[in-house]
Amino acid sequence: MHCGSKAPIEKSSPCDYSDEAKRVGLDEFLRKVKTKYYKMNPNNAVHDPDSTPTTIRQDFSPYNAHPDAIRTRTDAARALYSEANDLDNNAVSTKMKPREIKAIAQVKHFLQSNFGAPYDENYYAGDWMLGPNKFCWQPICSVGSDLKAHFTYKKWGIRPKTVDDVNFVIDHLQRLKDSLMQYIENVKYGVQAGFVRPVEDCQDGLYSIQRAYMKVSQQGPWGVLNESYTKEMLDPKWLAELQKDASEAWEREHKESVRTSINEALVEYVGKPLDSLLNYLEFNHSQYCVPSNISSGLATLPLSYIYKNGNNTGIRTTGKLPSGEPLSGKEAYTMILPYFTTNQMSPDDVYSLGEKMLGQLYPRAVEMAKKLTGKQNEAQAVDEFKRSLQNQSMFFNEEKIPENETNKDAFAKCTSMEQAKIYCPNRYKAMLTWFDFVNNAMSDLAPKTNHMFHFTGNRQSTPNCPIQLVANFNPGTGYQSYSASDKECTKAGQYRLPFYLNEMGPRYNAISVAAHEARPGHQTQVTDFNYPKDL
C-alpha cells in the first residue's frame, strides 16, 4: 500500500469510515481481530473495551502455557495476518483516510508479532521453552497482574457473592497452577530439544522473574499473600458482597470460612507453583544453561548436545518442536525481529546497516577524541579519551561501590529505597544524586518541546503527565527504562534507573538518555499513543 491519502473527508465525520475502507471491509476485519484476540487471550478479558462485569466473568481464564495452546494462538494470528495482507493489497490507499492507512499498518504489525507479543507466543520460534528473559517480557511474568486486574473490588471485578462464585475463583486459581507447572515442563523440554540460554542470560532471567514475584521468592509459598497482586483479594472489600447464607453454607460444608479457603487456595494454587517454578529455574535448570563460548544467543540454537554444569553430557538433543517441526534459532530471531524494527529488514540487513553506521560514526568519534585530548595520534587519543570516560568523576558514586553492596546478600536485602538506605547506603546516596541530576536535565529539556504540542484546551493533543524517577532493583538490569502513565494521568510515568550498576551513571549520557526516556522520547511517544484524537 502506498500512502498519501487524497480521500475527501469534508462530507463525513472524522470517525466515519471512508467508502474505500467499507468496500474492503476494514471495519469488519478490525472487529474480527479484536474478537479473536480476546478469545485467544482470555487472561486479558478485562482489557476488552466492550467488556462488562458479566462478560469478564464469562471470558476470563488464566494464561495457558501448554504448547498446544501456544500453537493455537500462533496459528490464529498467522491466519489473520494473511487476511490483513490480502486486505492491504486490495485497498486503494489514495481513497482512504490517514487513520485508516495507519490502522492497516498497525494491525499487520500486531498480527505479525503474534497479537503484539514478541516473546514466548510464537510456537514455531520455540523461544517459549527458553525460560524467562532479562526483560521478563513474557506472559508468565504477568500472571500476577492478570489476577489483580480481574479479581478486584473495583466495579468491573470478579467478586464472590455466592457459593458458585467462590468455587469459580478457586477453580481459576487451580487453572493457573496447571499453567505454572506446565511452564516448568516447557523449560525441561527446551533442554531436551537443545533450546537453552547461556549462563548469563539464565541468571538475568531468574533475577527478573524473582522480582516479578518478589514476596514468593523471599518468603516461599505463603509470600503470595503479601504480593501486590493479591492485595485486593485479601481486602475485606472484596468479600463485602458475599451473601450471608452463602458464607454460612460454605462454612458448614468446608469447616472453614470463605476467607480461609481463598487464602489457602492462593497459597496452594499460586504460591506453591510459583515457588516451584522459581526453585526449578534457580537450582535445577541453571545446571543446563551453557557457557557463552558454547552458545551466546539464538543463532547457535538448537544445541546438538545437552550440557550440564558446563560440560557436554554426550546426550544428543532432539532439535525439534513437540509436533515434530525442526527448531532453528536463526529463524526464531528472524520471527522476533520485525516487532522491534516495524519493517521488513532481515537480520543481515540490520547487521549491514550497523556496519555502515559504524563506518560513518567511528571516524567522527576519533576526531572528537583527538580534539578533546589534544593528541593527533589516533591510538593515543582514543586510549586517553576512554580513560577520561572511565574516570570516577563521570559517575554519581564518588567512590567505588563496596562488595557488600554488590553481592547476592545485597540483592536480597536492597529491594526498595527504604531498605537500600539501611543496607546499601553508598548506592542509595549515589542514586539520590543521580535522581537530582536527571530531574534537572528533564526540567531543562521540557520547555524545548512546549511549542510542539497543545497540553490544554480544545486542541489538546497530548496528556501532561508527570514523570517519577524510580530505582530498578533488578540485579540483571543494566539499562534505563520507562513505564507509561495512562491517558487520564491517574499515575506518573516512571523513568527507571538501574540500581545495581558497577558504576552509577554515567553522567556524560544522562541528558541524551533523559531526552530518550522522557520528553521528547518515550513519555511523549507512549502517552500520546494512548491519547488518540480523531482530528
XYZ file of C-alpha atoms in Angstrom:
535
model
C 0.000 0.000 0.000
C 1.276 3.468 -0.886
C 0.399 6.301 1.486
C -0.564 9.836 0.552
C -4.290 9.944 1.172
C -6.429 12.051 -1.157
C -9.729 10.854 0.246
C -12.371 13.572 0.569
C -13.365 13.789 4.208
C -15.267 17.043 4.400
C -18.649 15.328 3.963
C -18.193 12.792 6.742
C -17.370 12.754 10.407
C -13.686 12.214 11.210
C -14.678 8.951 12.886
C -16.651 7.585 9.913
C -15.044 5.014 7.629
C -14.336 6.067 4.060
C -16.168 4.349 1.217
C -12.954 2.533 0.312
C -12.491 1.217 3.839
C -16.067 -0.037 3.769
C -15.522 -1.652 0.372
C -12.551 -3.717 1.562
C -14.238 -4.481 4.879
C -11.736 -2.757 7.155
C -14.257 -2.149 9.923
C -15.415 -5.784 9.967
C -11.835 -7.043 9.865
C -10.703 -4.906 12.798
C -13.648 -6.178 14.826
C -12.754 -9.730 13.825
C -9.161 -9.265 15.019
C -10.312 -7.802 18.310
C -12.768 -10.639 18.918
C -10.204 -13.309 18.067
C -7.548 -11.669 20.235
C -9.656 -11.808 23.380
C -10.838 -15.324 22.562
C -7.217 -16.455 22.241
C -6.099 -14.448 25.284
C -8.853 -14.769 27.917
C -6.366 -13.736 30.603
C -6.780 -10.215 29.174
C -10.592 -10.224 29.196
C -10.783 -7.206 31.494
C -8.954 -5.056 28.936
C -11.599 -5.519 26.245
C -13.089 -2.004 25.893
C -16.504 -3.565 25.252
C -16.386 -5.849 28.268
C -18.887 -5.787 31.120
C -18.658 -7.391 34.561
C -20.749 -10.245 33.165
C -18.604 -10.856 30.085
C -15.398 -10.558 32.095
C -16.536 -13.386 34.342
C -17.695 -15.447 31.361
C -14.497 -14.980 29.364
C -11.668 -14.814 31.897
C -9.257 -17.693 32.235
C -5.617 -17.605 33.382
C -2.741 -17.654 30.908
C -2.374 -21.054 29.256
C 1.258 -22.138 28.817
C 0.546 -25.522 27.216
C 2.367 -25.915 23.871
C -0.832 -26.779 22.012
C -2.447 -23.577 23.333
C 0.564 -21.520 22.226
C 0.333 -23.142 18.799
C -3.387 -22.370 18.554
C -2.728 -18.694 19.328
C 0.130 -18.573 16.821
C -1.930 -20.162 14.054
C -4.817 -17.772 14.732
C -2.527 -14.744 14.450
C -0.930 -16.102 11.270
C -4.277 -16.706 9.609
C -5.424 -13.178 10.404
C -2.080 -11.759 9.235
C -2.644 -13.417 5.865
C -6.102 -11.838 5.706
C -4.619 -8.457 6.636
C -2.142 -8.674 3.765
C -4.938 -9.551 1.341
C -6.976 -6.590 2.569
C -3.943 -4.305 2.270
C -3.221 -5.434 -1.288
C -6.859 -4.942 -2.270
C -7.187 -1.457 -0.778
C -6.565 1.759 -2.716
C -4.790 3.935 -0.184
C -5.404 7.192 -2.045
C -9.111 6.701 -1.380
C -8.659 6.098 2.349
C -8.236 8.359 5.346
C -4.823 8.638 7.017
C -6.097 6.957 10.168
C -7.354 4.003 8.112
C -3.983 3.602 6.426
C -2.389 3.749 9.852
C -4.845 1.166 11.214
C -3.945 -1.332 8.493
C -0.229 -0.902 9.166
C -0.774 -1.290 12.896
C -2.954 -4.373 12.683
C -0.457 -6.058 10.351
C 2.355 -5.387 12.800
C 0.178 -6.586 15.689
C -0.631 -9.859 13.941
C 2.853 -10.463 12.565
C 4.146 -10.402 16.144
C 1.550 -12.892 17.433
C -1.027 -10.432 18.720
C 1.673 -7.963 19.778
C 3.685 -10.496 21.820
C 7.265 -10.830 20.522
C 8.400 -13.380 23.110
C 7.054 -16.836 24.021
C 3.905 -16.582 21.910
C 5.228 -17.823 18.557
C 5.027 -21.593 18.806
C 7.272 -22.138 15.786
C 10.034 -19.849 17.080
C 10.460 -22.124 20.097
C 11.585 -19.382 22.467
C 8.711 -20.345 24.789
C 10.928 -23.184 26.050
C 13.925 -20.963 26.922
C 12.653 -19.691 30.280
C 12.274 -16.020 31.266
C 14.445 -13.401 29.579
C 16.109 -10.451 31.274
C 13.176 -8.164 30.483
C 10.575 -10.668 31.695
C 8.524 -9.541 28.685
C 6.602 -12.786 28.746
C 3.068 -13.751 29.747
C 4.342 -15.980 32.557
C 5.752 -12.872 34.240
C 2.338 -11.185 34.229
C 0.043 -13.841 35.692
C 0.018 -11.913 38.972
C -1.080 -8.777 37.156
C -3.819 -10.813 35.461
C -5.171 -11.876 38.859
C -5.010 -8.316 40.149
C -6.869 -6.945 37.117
C -9.727 -9.468 37.272
C -10.151 -10.377 40.956
C -10.653 -6.836 42.169
C -13.271 -4.994 44.204
C -13.461 -2.329 41.506
C -16.752 -2.107 39.659
C -15.712 -4.417 36.817
C -14.065 -7.003 39.028
C -14.935 -10.630 39.696
C -16.146 -10.677 43.319
C -17.649 -13.639 45.176
C -21.309 -13.227 46.077
C -22.498 -16.838 46.042
C -21.058 -20.286 46.697
C -20.745 -20.749 42.936
C -18.710 -17.553 42.772
C -16.283 -18.819 45.425
C -15.892 -22.089 43.536
C -15.313 -20.079 40.343
C -12.404 -18.225 41.939
C -10.811 -21.367 43.348
C -11.259 -23.226 40.051
C -9.493 -20.451 38.151
C -6.644 -20.429 40.645
C -6.299 -24.171 40.012
C -6.092 -23.450 36.285
C -3.277 -21.027 36.974
C -1.420 -23.724 38.902
C -1.722 -26.011 35.891
C -0.213 -23.338 33.643
C 2.656 -22.549 36.012
C 3.563 -26.213 36.345
C 3.333 -26.606 32.570
C 5.817 -23.760 32.171
C 8.341 -25.849 34.100
C 7.702 -28.711 31.674
C 8.219 -26.346 28.730
C 11.645 -25.364 30.038
C 12.524 -29.016 30.638
C 11.533 -29.761 27.057
C 13.830 -26.962 25.916
C 16.796 -28.743 27.480
C 15.936 -31.942 25.607
C 15.401 -30.014 22.364
C 18.644 -28.016 22.639
C 16.947 -24.663 23.186
C 18.768 -23.283 26.238
C 20.056 -19.832 27.166
C 23.680 -19.095 28.076
C 24.545 -18.937 31.777
C 24.451 -15.134 31.961
C 21.026 -14.887 30.322
C 19.625 -17.607 32.570
C 20.816 -15.675 35.620
C 19.373 -12.385 34.392
C 16.070 -14.060 33.546
C 15.967 -15.593 37.023
C 16.560 -12.196 38.624
C 13.721 -10.724 36.555
C 11.109 -13.350 37.368
C 12.154 -13.301 41.032
C 11.475 -9.559 41.033
C 8.093 -10.156 39.378
C 7.166 -12.473 42.266
C 9.326 -10.902 44.949
C 7.488 -11.993 48.091
C 7.231 -15.620 46.978
C 10.915 -15.511 46.077
C 11.821 -14.201 49.532
C 9.232 -15.871 51.761
C 8.198 -19.038 49.953
C 4.625 -20.089 49.036
C 2.948 -18.085 51.815
C 4.614 -14.956 50.467
C 1.878 -14.852 47.828
C -0.397 -13.367 50.498
C 1.969 -10.387 50.718
C 2.237 -9.766 46.985
C 0.763 -6.598 45.488
C -1.325 -8.605 43.034
C -3.277 -10.356 45.826
C -3.760 -7.239 47.937
C -7.316 -6.554 46.776
C -8.364 -10.197 47.082
C -7.294 -10.061 50.738
C -9.055 -6.764 51.383
C -12.403 -7.151 53.233
C -13.995 -5.035 50.486
C -13.505 -7.876 48.001
C -15.805 -10.162 50.027
C -18.152 -7.385 51.123
C -20.941 -8.552 48.791
C -20.703 -12.221 49.770
C -24.206 -13.287 50.735
C -24.649 -14.301 54.354
C -26.337 -17.592 53.505
C -23.521 -18.389 51.047
C -20.917 -17.714 53.715
C -22.720 -19.922 56.208
C -23.255 -22.713 53.670
C -19.566 -22.662 52.803
C -18.538 -22.935 56.443
C -20.919 -25.837 57.038
C -19.537 -27.784 54.088
C -15.843 -26.941 54.360
C -15.491 -26.372 58.121
C -13.729 -23.075 57.467
C -14.582 -19.563 56.326
C -14.573 -18.368 52.743
C -11.667 -16.095 53.617
C -9.614 -19.024 54.899
C -10.431 -21.109 51.823
C -9.453 -18.297 49.447
C -6.178 -17.741 51.283
C -5.408 -21.452 51.235
C -6.225 -21.613 47.523
C -3.883 -18.701 46.816
C -1.071 -20.482 48.626
C -1.817 -23.924 47.169
C -2.531 -22.928 43.572
C -0.436 -19.773 43.131
C 2.204 -19.549 45.869
C 3.372 -23.168 45.752
C 3.623 -23.496 41.954
C 5.365 -20.117 41.711
C 7.789 -21.245 44.400
C 8.337 -24.495 42.494
C 8.989 -22.575 39.278
C 11.459 -20.178 40.882
C 13.290 -23.000 42.642
C 13.406 -25.094 39.491
C 14.934 -22.241 37.499
C 17.484 -21.419 40.205
C 18.603 -24.848 41.359
C 17.804 -27.260 38.538
C 17.507 -25.574 35.166
C 20.560 -23.400 35.846
C 22.711 -26.542 35.601
C 21.744 -26.910 31.936
C 22.457 -23.317 30.909
C 25.537 -23.292 28.711
C 28.776 -21.278 28.849
C 28.627 -18.307 26.488
C 31.573 -19.662 24.487
C 29.314 -22.598 23.571
C 26.240 -20.520 22.770
C 25.680 -16.815 23.330
C 22.364 -16.321 21.584
C 19.712 -17.729 19.292
C 21.987 -18.163 16.263
C 23.690 -21.269 17.663
C 20.465 -22.984 18.726
C 19.441 -25.708 18.855
C 22.472 -27.198 20.547
C 23.457 -30.640 19.335
C 24.090 -31.969 22.832
C 22.775 -31.438 26.347
C 25.214 -29.633 28.634
C 25.234 -29.910 32.411
C 27.339 -27.696 34.663
C 29.209 -26.505 31.586
C 30.120 -29.980 30.346
C 28.900 -31.842 27.290
C 26.960 -34.878 28.530
C 27.173 -36.644 25.178
C 23.372 -36.887 25.093
C 22.057 -35.672 21.752
C 19.174 -33.204 21.645
C 16.067 -33.624 19.515
C 16.250 -30.227 17.819
C 12.511 -30.390 17.259
C 9.238 -28.904 18.439
C 6.791 -31.239 20.219
C 4.876 -31.541 16.943
C 7.994 -32.610 15.051
C 8.986 -29.456 13.148
C 12.725 -28.644 13.229
C 13.854 -25.831 15.515
C 16.074 -23.009 14.286
C 17.406 -20.220 16.470
C 18.212 -18.146 13.404
C 14.645 -18.446 12.177
C 13.384 -17.600 15.666
C 15.414 -14.377 15.620
C 14.037 -13.542 12.180
C 10.497 -14.028 13.508
C 11.074 -11.836 16.578
C 12.941 -9.005 14.834
C 10.015 -7.285 12.996
C 8.365 -6.400 16.304
C 11.287 -4.075 17.022
C 12.095 -2.792 13.532
C 8.449 -2.366 12.377
C 9.710 -3.037 8.851
C 10.802 -5.949 6.681
C 14.548 -5.716 7.331
C 16.212 -9.101 7.705
C 18.854 -9.780 10.383
C 21.501 -9.468 7.656
C 20.048 -6.107 6.620
C 20.234 -4.864 10.206
C 23.814 -6.088 10.539
C 24.803 -4.385 7.288
C 23.203 -1.146 8.452
C 25.173 -1.391 11.689
C 28.407 -1.854 9.763
C 27.533 1.113 7.564
C 26.762 3.378 10.527
C 29.923 2.265 12.303
C 31.924 3.300 9.269
C 30.263 6.715 9.319
C 30.264 7.408 13.057
C 33.531 5.920 14.310
C 35.739 8.380 12.367
C 33.729 11.225 13.905
C 34.300 9.766 17.372
C 38.034 9.562 16.657
C 38.117 13.203 15.582
C 36.267 14.158 18.750
C 38.790 12.226 20.838
C 41.674 13.998 19.122
C 40.075 17.384 19.674
C 39.333 16.790 23.370
C 42.688 15.216 24.219
C 44.865 17.404 22.019
C 46.615 14.302 20.652
C 46.807 13.671 16.917
C 47.888 10.047 17.178
C 44.653 8.048 16.858
C 45.572 5.222 19.232
C 46.809 7.614 21.918
C 43.806 9.921 21.565
C 41.302 7.064 21.743
C 43.058 5.481 24.731
C 43.140 8.747 26.694
C 39.545 9.547 25.765
C 38.415 6.130 27.035
C 40.266 6.687 30.306
C 38.575 10.056 30.766
C 35.166 8.443 30.277
C 36.016 5.876 32.951
C 37.176 8.469 35.467
C 35.270 8.309 38.760
C 34.089 11.894 38.269
C 31.984 10.657 35.349
C 29.761 8.692 37.730
C 27.351 9.540 40.507
C 29.105 7.439 43.142
C 32.059 9.384 44.494
C 33.922 6.175 45.359
C 33.878 2.590 44.175
C 30.831 0.678 45.429
C 31.866 -1.776 48.192
C 31.471 -5.509 47.614
C 28.859 -5.892 50.348
C 26.501 -3.705 48.270
C 27.037 -5.730 45.099
C 26.740 -9.373 46.136
C 23.740 -11.710 46.411
C 23.165 -10.692 50.012
C 22.718 -7.094 48.867
C 20.422 -8.216 46.042
C 18.161 -9.866 48.620
C 18.188 -7.008 51.136
C 18.123 -3.919 48.939
C 14.840 -4.225 47.063
C 13.445 -0.760 47.852
C 14.835 2.688 48.571
C 13.848 2.286 52.231
C 15.868 -0.913 52.542
C 18.690 0.477 50.416
C 19.111 3.415 52.789
C 19.911 0.884 55.526
C 21.779 -1.910 53.744
C 23.222 -0.228 50.623
C 23.986 3.337 51.806
C 26.609 4.080 49.143
C 24.367 3.033 46.293
C 21.451 4.839 47.938
C 23.403 8.102 48.149
C 24.588 7.805 44.547
C 21.047 7.074 43.358
C 19.711 10.239 45.015
C 22.465 12.241 43.311
C 21.533 10.629 40.003
C 17.859 11.467 40.586
C 18.713 15.137 41.180
C 20.872 15.330 38.066
C 18.231 13.756 35.817
C 15.408 15.851 37.289
C 17.387 18.984 36.470
C 18.074 17.673 32.965
C 14.372 16.993 32.380
C 13.498 20.462 33.668
C 15.884 21.940 31.109
C 14.554 19.750 28.301
C 10.803 20.148 28.878
C 10.437 23.781 27.684
C 12.176 22.934 24.414
C 9.138 20.957 23.192
C 6.332 23.082 24.639
C 5.715 24.782 21.287
C 5.164 21.424 19.574
C 2.032 20.288 21.427
C -1.250 21.515 22.880
C -1.366 20.479 26.542
C -4.725 22.104 27.374
C -7.845 23.445 25.698
C -9.936 22.175 22.802
C -6.863 21.360 20.746
C -5.147 19.323 23.452
C -3.072 16.692 21.659
C -1.134 15.119 24.495
C -1.700 14.444 28.201
C 0.541 16.409 30.532
C 1.523 13.588 32.882
C 4.279 13.950 35.487
C 7.383 11.743 35.431
C 8.630 9.987 38.550
C 12.209 8.776 38.874
C 12.452 5.348 40.499
C 15.211 2.819 41.079
C 15.098 -0.552 39.335
C 16.330 -3.137 41.847
C 16.693 -5.986 39.358
C 20.380 -7.041 39.524
C 20.213 -8.298 35.948
C 19.185 -4.906 34.579
C 21.835 -2.503 33.360
C 19.641 -0.263 31.240
C 17.406 2.723 31.885
C 13.739 2.299 31.005
C 10.311 3.890 31.008
C 6.861 2.778 32.186
C 3.912 4.740 30.849
C 1.111 6.550 32.598
C -2.399 6.443 31.121
C -4.407 8.942 29.114
C -6.108 10.241 32.263
C -2.722 10.722 34.003
C -4.004 8.880 37.074
C -0.407 7.972 37.885
C 3.003 9.299 36.983
C 5.032 7.827 34.168
C 8.056 6.091 35.666
C 11.609 6.675 34.492
C 13.597 3.770 35.945
C 17.312 3.896 36.721
C 19.264 0.652 37.361
C 20.364 0.334 40.990
C 22.997 -2.385 40.637
C 25.423 -0.973 38.094
C 29.121 -1.343 38.854
C 29.328 2.433 38.464
C 26.215 4.585 38.883
C 25.607 6.573 35.735
C 27.427 7.732 33.710
C 26.964 11.480 33.827
C 28.004 12.113 30.241
C 24.958 10.453 28.672
C 22.382 11.462 31.285
C 20.919 14.319 29.248
C 20.560 12.362 26.000
C 19.077 9.344 27.803
C 16.663 11.590 29.729
C 15.506 13.023 26.410
C 15.062 9.488 25.105
C 13.142 8.138 28.112
C 11.097 11.266 28.960
C 10.358 14.213 26.675
C 10.575 14.278 23.732
C 11.118 10.487 23.921
C 9.007 7.726 25.435
C 6.917 9.999 27.666
C 5.748 11.830 24.559
C 5.660 8.749 22.351
C 3.732 6.396 24.636
C 1.358 8.804 26.350
C 0.482 10.392 23.016
C -0.205 6.940 21.554
C -2.560 6.277 24.463
C -4.266 9.621 23.872
C -5.746 9.357 20.368
C -7.755 12.211 18.939
C -9.502 11.979 15.590
C -8.604 15.299 14.063
